[in-house]
N, CA, C and O atoms as CSV, one atom per row, in Angstrom:
chain,resi,resn,atom,element,x,y,z
A,1,MET,N,N,0.890,-1.413,-0.120
A,1,MET,CA,C,0.002,-0.003,-0.399
A,1,MET,C,C,0.438,1.292,-0.041
A,1,MET,O,O,0.642,1.266,1.172
A,2,THR,N,N,0.726,2.624,-0.590
A,2,THR,CA,C,0.868,3.474,-0.290
A,2,THR,C,C,1.094,4.719,0.231
A,2,THR,O,O,1.443,5.272,-0.812
A,3,ASP,N,N,1.146,5.434,0.932
A,3,ASP,CA,C,1.750,6.357,1.973
A,3,ASP,C,C,0.139,6.491,1.409
A,3,ASP,O,O,-0.700,5.761,1.937
A,4,ALA,N,N,-0.253,7.383,0.388
A,4,ALA,CA,C,-1.570,8.397,0.209
A,4,ALA,C,C,-2.899,6.759,0.432
A,4,ALA,O,O,-3.877,6.933,1.159
A,5,THR,N,N,-2.781,5.947,0.021
A,5,THR,CA,C,-3.571,4.767,0.576
A,5,THR,C,C,-3.896,4.111,2.117
A,5,THR,O,O,-4.952,3.723,2.616
A,6,ILE,N,N,-2.198,4.179,2.750
A,6,ILE,CA,C,-2.600,4.069,3.993
A,6,ILE,C,C,-3.383,5.407,5.007
A,6,ILE,O,O,-4.037,5.419,6.050
A,7,ARG,N,N,-2.906,6.410,4.070
A,7,ARG,CA,C,-3.308,7.927,4.926
A,7,ARG,C,C,-5.150,7.984,4.176
A,7,ARG,O,O,-5.881,8.360,5.092
A,8,ALA,N,N,-5.782,7.794,3.196
A,8,ALA,CA,C,-6.914,7.368,3.521
A,8,ALA,C,C,-7.620,6.450,4.290
A,8,ALA,O,O,-8.675,6.785,4.828
A,9,ALA,N,N,-7.017,4.987,4.440
A,9,ALA,CA,C,-7.651,4.329,5.300
A,9,ALA,C,C,-7.992,5.174,6.613
A,9,ALA,O,O,-9.140,5.170,7.056
A,10,GLU,N,N,-7.089,5.811,7.151
A,10,GLU,CA,C,-6.894,6.213,8.225
A,10,GLU,C,C,-7.799,7.263,8.395
A,10,GLU,O,O,-8.498,7.238,9.408
A,11,ILE,N,N,-7.941,8.322,7.480
A,11,ILE,CA,C,-9.403,9.663,7.415
A,11,ILE,C,C,-10.251,8.766,7.471
A,11,ILE,O,O,-10.970,8.869,8.465
A,12,LEU,N,N,-10.570,7.556,6.536
A,12,LEU,CA,C,-11.687,6.607,6.236
A,12,LEU,C,C,-12.458,6.066,7.725
A,12,LEU,O,O,-13.639,6.099,8.068
A,13,LYS,N,N,-11.068,5.500,8.508
A,13,LYS,CA,C,-11.143,4.911,9.836
A,13,LYS,C,C,-12.258,5.876,10.577
A,13,LYS,O,O,-13.457,5.615,10.675
A,14,GLU,N,N,-11.448,7.289,11.179
A,14,GLU,CA,C,-11.708,8.097,11.752
A,14,GLU,C,C,-13.431,9.007,11.302
A,14,GLU,O,O,-14.155,9.671,12.043
A,15,HIS,N,N,-13.584,8.688,9.939
A,15,HIS,CA,C,-15.016,9.490,9.581
A,15,HIS,C,C,-16.026,8.629,10.029
A,15,HIS,O,O,-17.066,9.041,10.542
A,16,ARG,N,N,-15.545,6.521,9.716
A,16,ARG,CA,C,-16.473,6.515,10.177
A,16,ARG,C,C,-17.121,6.434,11.768
A,16,ARG,O,O,-18.275,6.410,12.196
A,17,GLU,N,N,-15.665,6.405,12.466
A,17,GLU,CA,C,-15.694,6.746,14.217
A,17,GLU,C,C,-16.853,7.582,14.550
A,17,GLU,O,O,-17.833,7.246,15.216
A,18,SER,N,N,-16.655,8.524,14.093
A,18,SER,CA,C,-17.529,9.604,14.261
A,18,SER,C,C,-18.753,9.925,13.425
A,18,SER,O,O,-19.283,11.032,13.521
A,19,ILE,N,N,-19.345,8.741,12.387
A,19,ILE,CA,C,-20.175,8.489,12.289
A,19,ILE,C,C,-20.894,7.579,13.085
A,19,ILE,O,O,-22.071,7.751,13.404
A,20,ASP,N,N,-20.294,6.737,13.369
A,20,ASP,CA,C,-20.800,5.961,15.151
A,20,ASP,C,C,-21.442,6.506,16.023
A,20,ASP,O,O,-22.504,6.312,16.615
A,21,ARG,N,N,-20.167,7.651,16.019
A,21,ARG,CA,C,-21.070,8.515,18.014
A,21,ARG,C,C,-22.202,9.082,17.194
A,21,ARG,O,O,-23.216,9.185,17.884
A,22,LEU,N,N,-22.367,9.489,15.926
A,22,LEU,CA,C,-23.238,10.237,15.707
A,22,LEU,C,C,-24.516,9.558,15.655
A,22,LEU,O,O,-25.540,10.214,15.848
A,23,ASP,N,N,-24.564,8.430,15.437
A,23,ASP,CA,C,-25.581,7.700,15.124
A,23,ASP,C,C,-25.722,6.929,16.493
A,23,ASP,O,O,-26.655,6.142,16.334
A,24,ALA,N,N,-25.155,6.791,17.907
A,24,ALA,CA,C,-25.464,6.794,18.570
A,24,ALA,C,C,-25.895,8.174,19.593
A,24,ALA,O,O,-26.425,8.294,20.698
A,25,ILE,N,N,-25.569,8.732,18.975
A,25,ILE,CA,C,-26.429,10.571,19.566
A,25,ILE,C,C,-28.280,10.380,18.981
A,25,ILE,O,O,-29.249,10.587,19.710
A,26,LEU,N,N,-28.331,10.025,17.783
A,26,LEU,CA,C,-29.364,9.890,17.114
A,26,LEU,C,C,-30.091,8.995,17.948
A,26,LEU,O,O,-31.063,9.410,18.580
A,27,VAL,N,N,-29.700,7.744,18.018
A,27,VAL,CA,C,-30.549,6.675,18.760
A,27,VAL,C,C,-31.418,7.416,19.927
A,27,VAL,O,O,-32.563,7.859,20.007
A,28,TYR,N,N,-29.982,7.299,21.022
A,28,TYR,CA,C,-30.616,8.314,22.253
A,28,TYR,C,C,-31.206,9.117,22.638
A,28,TYR,O,O,-31.886,9.278,23.652
A,29,THR,N,N,-30.717,10.259,20.975
A,29,THR,CA,C,-31.922,11.406,21.588
A,29,THR,C,C,-33.212,10.886,20.685
A,29,THR,O,O,-34.130,11.706,20.646
A,30,LEU,N,N,-33.420,9.699,19.979
A,30,LEU,CA,C,-34.747,9.976,19.779
A,30,LEU,C,C,-35.546,9.116,20.917
A,30,LEU,O,O,-36.767,8.970,20.964
A,31,ALA,N,N,-34.482,8.526,21.916
A,31,ALA,CA,C,-35.262,7.445,22.511
A,31,ALA,C,C,-36.071,8.270,23.762
A,31,ALA,O,O,-37.112,7.914,24.314
A,32,GLU,N,N,-35.176,9.607,24.057
A,32,GLU,CA,C,-35.098,10.611,24.416
A,32,GLU,C,C,-36.881,11.424,24.131
A,32,GLU,O,O,-37.889,11.675,24.791
A,33,ARG,N,N,-36.457,11.548,22.949
A,33,ARG,CA,C,-38.209,12.512,22.860
A,33,ARG,C,C,-39.008,11.384,22.731
A,33,ARG,O,O,-40.058,11.454,23.369
A,34,PHE,N,N,-38.849,10.496,22.180
A,34,PHE,CA,C,-40.669,9.272,22.290
A,34,PHE,C,C,-40.104,8.995,23.845
A,34,PHE,O,O,-39.151,8.224,23.723
A,35,LYS,N,N,-40.248,9.216,24.802
A,35,LYS,CA,C,-40.377,8.919,26.098
A,35,LYS,C,C,-40.780,10.431,26.272
A,35,LYS,O,O,-41.426,10.313,27.313
A,36,HIS,N,N,-40.827,11.461,26.035
A,36,HIS,CA,C,-41.791,13.009,26.183
A,36,HIS,C,C,-43.095,12.655,25.482
A,36,HIS,O,O,-44.156,12.801,26.088
A,37,THR,N,N,-43.069,12.229,24.320
A,37,THR,CA,C,-43.587,12.098,23.325
A,37,THR,C,C,-45.239,11.163,23.959
A,37,THR,O,O,-46.425,11.458,23.812
A,38,GLN,N,N,-44.639,10.130,24.583
A,38,GLN,CA,C,-45.382,8.869,25.669
A,38,GLN,C,C,-45.962,10.001,26.704
A,38,GLN,O,O,-47.192,9.966,26.695
A,39,ALA,N,N,-45.645,10.601,27.242
A,39,ALA,CA,C,-46.134,11.364,28.540
A,39,ALA,C,C,-47.100,12.196,28.237
A,39,ALA,O,O,-48.071,12.531,28.915
A,40,VAL,N,N,-46.626,12.669,26.656
A,40,VAL,CA,C,-47.599,13.327,26.213
A,40,VAL,C,C,-49.737,12.701,25.652
A,40,VAL,O,O,-50.859,13.192,25.778
A,41,GLY,N,N,-49.112,11.372,25.041
A,41,GLY,CA,C,-50.128,10.552,24.845
A,41,GLY,C,C,-51.232,10.192,25.940
A,41,GLY,O,O,-52.462,10.187,25.973
A,42,ARG,N,N,-50.356,9.940,26.680
A,42,ARG,CA,C,-50.436,9.417,28.252
A,42,ARG,C,C,-51.263,10.988,28.465
A,42,ARG,O,O,-52.354,11.016,27.896
A,43,LEU,N,N,-50.978,11.932,29.009
A,43,LEU,CA,C,-51.936,12.998,29.403
A,43,LEU,C,C,-53.228,13.339,28.289
A,43,LEU,O,O,-54.337,13.646,28.727
A,44,LYS,N,N,-52.934,13.241,26.694
A,44,LYS,CA,C,-54.064,13.475,25.690
A,44,LYS,C,C,-54.878,12.317,26.059
A,44,LYS,O,O,-55.954,12.889,26.238
A,45,ALA,N,N,-55.133,10.912,26.328
A,45,ALA,CA,C,-55.547,9.992,26.833
A,45,ALA,C,C,-56.377,10.362,27.968
A,45,ALA,O,O,-57.599,10.506,27.948
A,46,ALA,N,N,-55.443,10.529,29.156
A,46,ALA,CA,C,-56.618,10.730,30.565
A,46,ALA,C,C,-57.171,11.633,30.822
A,46,ALA,O,O,-57.633,11.858,31.940
A,47,HIS,N,N,-57.290,12.644,29.485
A,47,HIS,CA,C,-57.938,14.275,29.234
A,47,HIS,C,C,-58.845,13.809,28.209
A,47,HIS,O,O,-59.754,14.634,28.113
A,48,ASP,N,N,-59.007,12.806,27.363
A,48,ASP,CA,C,-59.655,12.610,26.225
A,48,ASP,C,C,-59.588,14.116,25.045
A,48,ASP,O,O,-60.424,14.788,24.440
A,49,LEU,N,N,-58.053,14.109,25.191
A,49,LEU,CA,C,-58.026,15.445,23.956
A,49,LEU,C,C,-56.876,14.137,22.874
A,49,LEU,O,O,-56.011,13.340,23.239
A,50,PRO,N,N,-57.556,14.546,21.220
A,50,PRO,CA,C,-57.331,14.277,19.974
A,50,PRO,C,C,-55.861,13.804,20.286
A,50,PRO,O,O,-55.128,14.371,21.097
A,51,PRO,N,N,-55.500,12.635,19.503
A,51,PRO,CA,C,-53.980,11.807,19.488
A,51,PRO,C,C,-53.110,12.441,18.780
A,51,PRO,O,O,-51.916,12.353,19.066
A,52,SER,N,N,-53.780,13.594,17.172
A,52,SER,CA,C,-52.715,14.673,16.780
A,52,SER,C,C,-53.314,16.014,16.735
A,52,SER,O,O,-54.464,16.341,17.032
A,53,ASP,N,N,-52.494,16.619,16.381
A,53,ASP,CA,C,-52.671,18.163,16.418
A,53,ASP,C,C,-52.169,18.975,15.338
A,53,ASP,O,O,-51.215,19.735,15.506
A,54,PRO,N,N,-52.960,18.807,13.879
A,54,PRO,CA,C,-52.533,19.375,12.753
A,54,PRO,C,C,-51.674,21.129,12.963
A,54,PRO,O,O,-50.575,21.504,12.555
A,55,LYS,N,N,-52.690,21.835,13.723
A,55,LYS,CA,C,-52.016,22.920,13.273
A,55,LYS,C,C,-50.596,22.534,14.254
A,55,LYS,O,O,-49.787,22.452,13.330
A,56,ARG,N,N,-50.074,22.350,15.057
A,56,ARG,CA,C,-48.481,21.668,15.842
A,56,ARG,C,C,-47.853,20.900,14.645
A,56,ARG,O,O,-46.686,21.079,14.296
A,57,GLU,N,N,-48.654,20.087,14.077
A,57,GLU,CA,C,-47.351,19.483,13.370
A,57,GLU,C,C,-46.954,20.732,11.790
A,57,GLU,O,O,-46.021,20.966,11.022
A,58,GLU,N,N,-47.798,21.014,11.948
A,58,GLU,CA,C,-47.576,21.850,10.268
A,58,GLU,C,C,-46.551,23.056,10.583
A,58,GLU,O,O,-45.738,23.580,9.821
A,59,ARG,N,N,-46.939,23.442,12.436
A,59,ARG,CA,C,-46.148,24.204,12.485
A,59,ARG,C,C,-44.158,24.059,12.782
A,59,ARG,O,O,-43.158,24.772,12.698
A,60,GLN,N,N,-44.577,22.509,13.190
A,60,GLN,CA,C,-43.365,21.747,13.713
A,60,GLN,C,C,-42.348,21.537,11.927
A,60,GLN,O,O,-41.191,21.905,11.720
A,61,ILE,N,N,-43.131,20.970,11.108
A,61,ILE,CA,C,-42.482,20.869,10.054
A,61,ILE,C,C,-42.158,22.078,9.310
A,61,ILE,O,O,-41.243,21.994,8.490
A,62,GLU,N,N,-42.753,23.176,9.462
A,62,GLU,CA,C,-41.910,24.442,9.079
A,62,GLU,C,C,-40.686,24.586,9.618
A,62,GLU,O,O,-39.678,24.383,8.942
A,63,ARG,N,N,-40.635,24.978,10.988
A,63,ARG,CA,C,-39.777,24.884,11.857
A,63,ARG,C,C,-38.908,24.041,11.468
A,63,ARG,O,O,-37.795,24.365,11.884
A,64,LEU,N,N,-38.898,22.767,10.638
A,64,LEU,CA,C,-37.535,21.568,10.714
A,64,LEU,C,C,-37.085,21.975,9.254
A,64,LEU,O,O,-35.936,21.863,8.826
A,65,GLU,N,N,-38.131,22.446,8.584
A,65,GLU,CA,C,-37.703,22.674,7.104
A,65,GLU,C,C,-36.728,24.118,7.136
A,65,GLU,O,O,-35.663,24.129,6.519
A,66,ARG,N,N,-37.236,25.424,7.977
A,66,ARG,CA,C,-35.841,26.124,8.364
A,66,ARG,C,C,-34.630,25.863,9.059
A,66,ARG,O,O,-33.561,26.376,8.731
A,67,LEU,N,N,-34.777,25.034,10.062
A,67,LEU,CA,C,-33.300,24.564,10.824
A,67,LEU,C,C,-32.603,24.079,9.680
A,67,LEU,O,O,-31.632,24.670,9.207
A,68,ALA,N,N,-33.186,22.758,9.109
A,68,ALA,CA,C,-32.659,22.306,7.816
A,68,ALA,C,C,-31.551,23.343,7.295
A,68,ALA,O,O,-30.361,23.469,7.582
A,69,LYS,N,N,-32.510,24.133,6.300
A,69,LYS,CA,C,-32.021,25.222,5.915
A,69,LYS,C,C,-30.133,25.420,6.361
A,69,LYS,O,O,-28.992,25.113,6.014
A,70,GLU,N,N,-31.022,26.238,7.470
A,70,GLU,CA,C,-29.310,26.729,8.570
A,70,GLU,C,C,-28.096,25.092,8.542
A,70,GLU,O,O,-26.872,24.979,8.590
A,71,ALA,N,N,-28.752,24.513,8.484
A,71,ALA,CA,C,-27.663,23.524,9.106
A,71,ALA,C,C,-27.499,23.212,7.673
A,71,ALA,O,O,-27.154,22.042,7.843
A,72,ASP,N,N,-27.482,23.357,6.419
A,72,ASP,CA,C,-27.147,22.772,5.154
A,72,ASP,C,C,-27.750,21.769,4.775
A,72,ASP,O,O,-27.222,21.420,3.720
A,73,LEU,N,N,-29.215,20.568,5.252
A,73,LEU,CA,C,-29.670,19.834,5.068
A,73,LEU,C,C,-30.957,19.693,3.969
A,73,LEU,O,O,-31.981,20.343,3.756
A,74,ASP,N,N,-30.631,19.060,3.667
A,74,ASP,CA,C,-32.047,18.701,2.281
A,74,ASP,C,C,-33.338,19.030,3.279
A,74,ASP,O,O,-33.582,18.236,4.188
A,75,PRO,N,N,-34.133,20.178,3.098
A,75,PRO,CA,C,-35.152,20.315,3.621
A,75,PRO,C,C,-36.529,18.698,3.487
A,75,PRO,O,O,-37.219,18.066,4.287
A,76,GLU,N,N,-36.309,18.684,2.197
A,76,GLU,CA,C,-36.971,17.562,1.777
A,76,GLU,C,C,-37.170,16.293,2.538
A,76,GLU,O,O,-38.123,15.645,2.972
A,77,PHE,N,N,-35.219,16.175,2.506
A,77,PHE,CA,C,-35.343,15.322,3.669
A,77,PHE,C,C,-35.777,15.181,4.853
A,77,PHE,O,O,-36.094,14.126,5.402
A,78,ALA,N,N,-35.811,16.569,5.404
A,78,ALA,CA,C,-35.916,16.673,7.084
A,78,ALA,C,C,-37.520,16.549,6.994
A,78,ALA,O,O,-38.043,15.959,7.939
A,79,LYS,N,N,-38.079,16.866,6.322
A,79,LYS,CA,C,-39.325,16.860,6.197
A,79,LYS,C,C,-40.174,15.320,5.945
A,79,LYS,O,O,-41.307,15.059,6.350
A,80,LYS,N,N,-39.590,14.744,5.442
A,80,LYS,CA,C,-39.268,13.289,5.681
A,80,LYS,C,C,-39.672,12.335,6.652
A,80,LYS,O,O,-40.512,11.459,6.860
A,81,PHE,N,N,-38.257,13.156,7.370
A,81,PHE,CA,C,-37.620,12.726,8.629
A,81,PHE,C,C,-39.053,12.975,9.747
A,81,PHE,O,O,-39.450,11.902,10.201
A,82,LEU,N,N,-39.620,13.853,10.092
A,82,LEU,CA,C,-40.547,14.774,11.006
A,82,LEU,C,C,-41.452,14.081,10.374
A,82,LEU,O,O,-42.184,13.819,11.329
A,83,ASN,N,N,-42.035,13.499,9.304
A,83,ASN,CA,C,-43.210,13.427,8.607
A,83,ASN,C,C,-43.174,11.908,9.789
A,83,ASN,O,O,-44.218,11.614,10.371
A,84,PHE,N,N,-42.269,11.316,9.949
A,84,PHE,CA,C,-42.378,9.672,9.706
A,84,PHE,C,C,-42.448,9.643,11.309
A,84,PHE,O,O,-43.266,8.961,11.926
A,85,ILE,N,N,-41.442,10.510,11.931
A,85,ILE,CA,C,-41.523,10.923,13.404
A,85,ILE,C,C,-42.832,10.790,13.920
A,85,ILE,O,O,-43.118,9.847,14.657
A,86,ILE,N,N,-43.995,12.020,13.455
A,86,ILE,CA,C,-45.414,12.410,13.464
A,86,ILE,C,C,-46.428,11.428,13.648
A,86,ILE,O,O,-47.365,11.274,14.431
A,87,SER,N,N,-45.877,10.729,12.544
A,87,SER,CA,C,-46.457,9.369,12.453
A,87,SER,C,C,-46.746,8.320,13.292
A,87,SER,O,O,-47.798,7.769,13.617
A,88,GLU,N,N,-45.454,8.142,13.608
A,88,GLU,CA,C,-45.499,7.437,15.126
A,88,GLU,C,C,-45.698,7.795,16.343
A,88,GLU,O,O,-45.961,7.063,17.297
A,89,VAL,N,N,-45.592,8.783,16.326
A,89,VAL,CA,C,-46.194,9.631,17.948
A,89,VAL,C,C,-47.669,9.338,17.880
A,89,VAL,O,O,-48.286,8.881,18.843
A,90,ILE,N,N,-48.278,9.641,16.591
A,90,ILE,CA,C,-49.902,9.545,16.371
A,90,ILE,C,C,-50.097,8.346,17.180
A,90,ILE,O,O,-50.675,8.248,18.262
A,91,ARG,N,N,-49.497,7.414,16.448
A,91,ARG,CA,C,-49.788,5.901,16.221
A,91,ARG,C,C,-49.628,5.262,17.898
A,91,ARG,O,O,-50.429,4.507,18.449
A,92,HIS,N,N,-48.308,5.841,18.502
A,92,HIS,CA,C,-48.262,5.497,19.845
A,92,HIS,C,C,-49.636,6.361,20.178
A,92,HIS,O,O,-50.454,5.452,20.320
A,93,HIS,N,N,-50.294,7.506,20.367
A,93,HIS,CA,C,-51.053,8.129,21.324
A,93,HIS,C,C,-52.276,7.575,20.791
A,93,HIS,O,O,-53.215,7.432,21.575
A,94,GLU,N,N,-52.401,7.272,19.697
A,94,GLU,CA,C,-53.808,6.447,19.723
A,94,GLU,C,C,-54.041,5.447,20.304
A,94,GLU,O,O,-55.015,5.237,21.027
A,95,LYS,N,N,-52.710,4.343,19.911
A,95,LYS,CA,C,-53.065,3.175,21.167
A,95,LYS,C,C,-53.396,3.328,22.009
A,95,LYS,O,O,-54.229,2.491,22.355
A,96,LEU,N,N,-53.115,4.329,22.932
A,96,LEU,CA,C,-53.057,4.688,24.557
A,96,LEU,C,C,-54.732,5.559,24.456
A,96,LEU,O,O,-55.159,5.812,25.582
A,97,GLN,N,N,-55.304,5.839,23.750
A,97,GLN,CA,C,-56.666,5.723,23.488
A,97,GLN,C,C,-57.337,4.934,23.507
A,97,GLN,O,O,-58.520,5.273,23.538
A,98,LYS,N,N,-57.103,3.780,23.504
A,98,LYS,CA,C,-58.145,2.507,23.512
A,98,LYS,C,C,-57.979,2.064,24.699
A,98,LYS,O,O,-58.613,1.082,25.085
């Protein structure tokens, strides 16, 4: 292997280690988020509130799109990601209402 290839392998390893740490952060962040949304779902169920709040969801999507643009992340990807999370939260809230 050439020096350049060895250096490239070292850089690749560093990037992958960083990606692995970021994946862990994402998982723990999502877990914490869902703990709170579960609490919201229980509160809504206890007070007979609807499982979804379309106006809040719309505001959140707009907010996330703005944040994505600021962070130089594809806003469409961010929107799809939040829509997926919202659909999971609503599904959990509907289960709690039954």
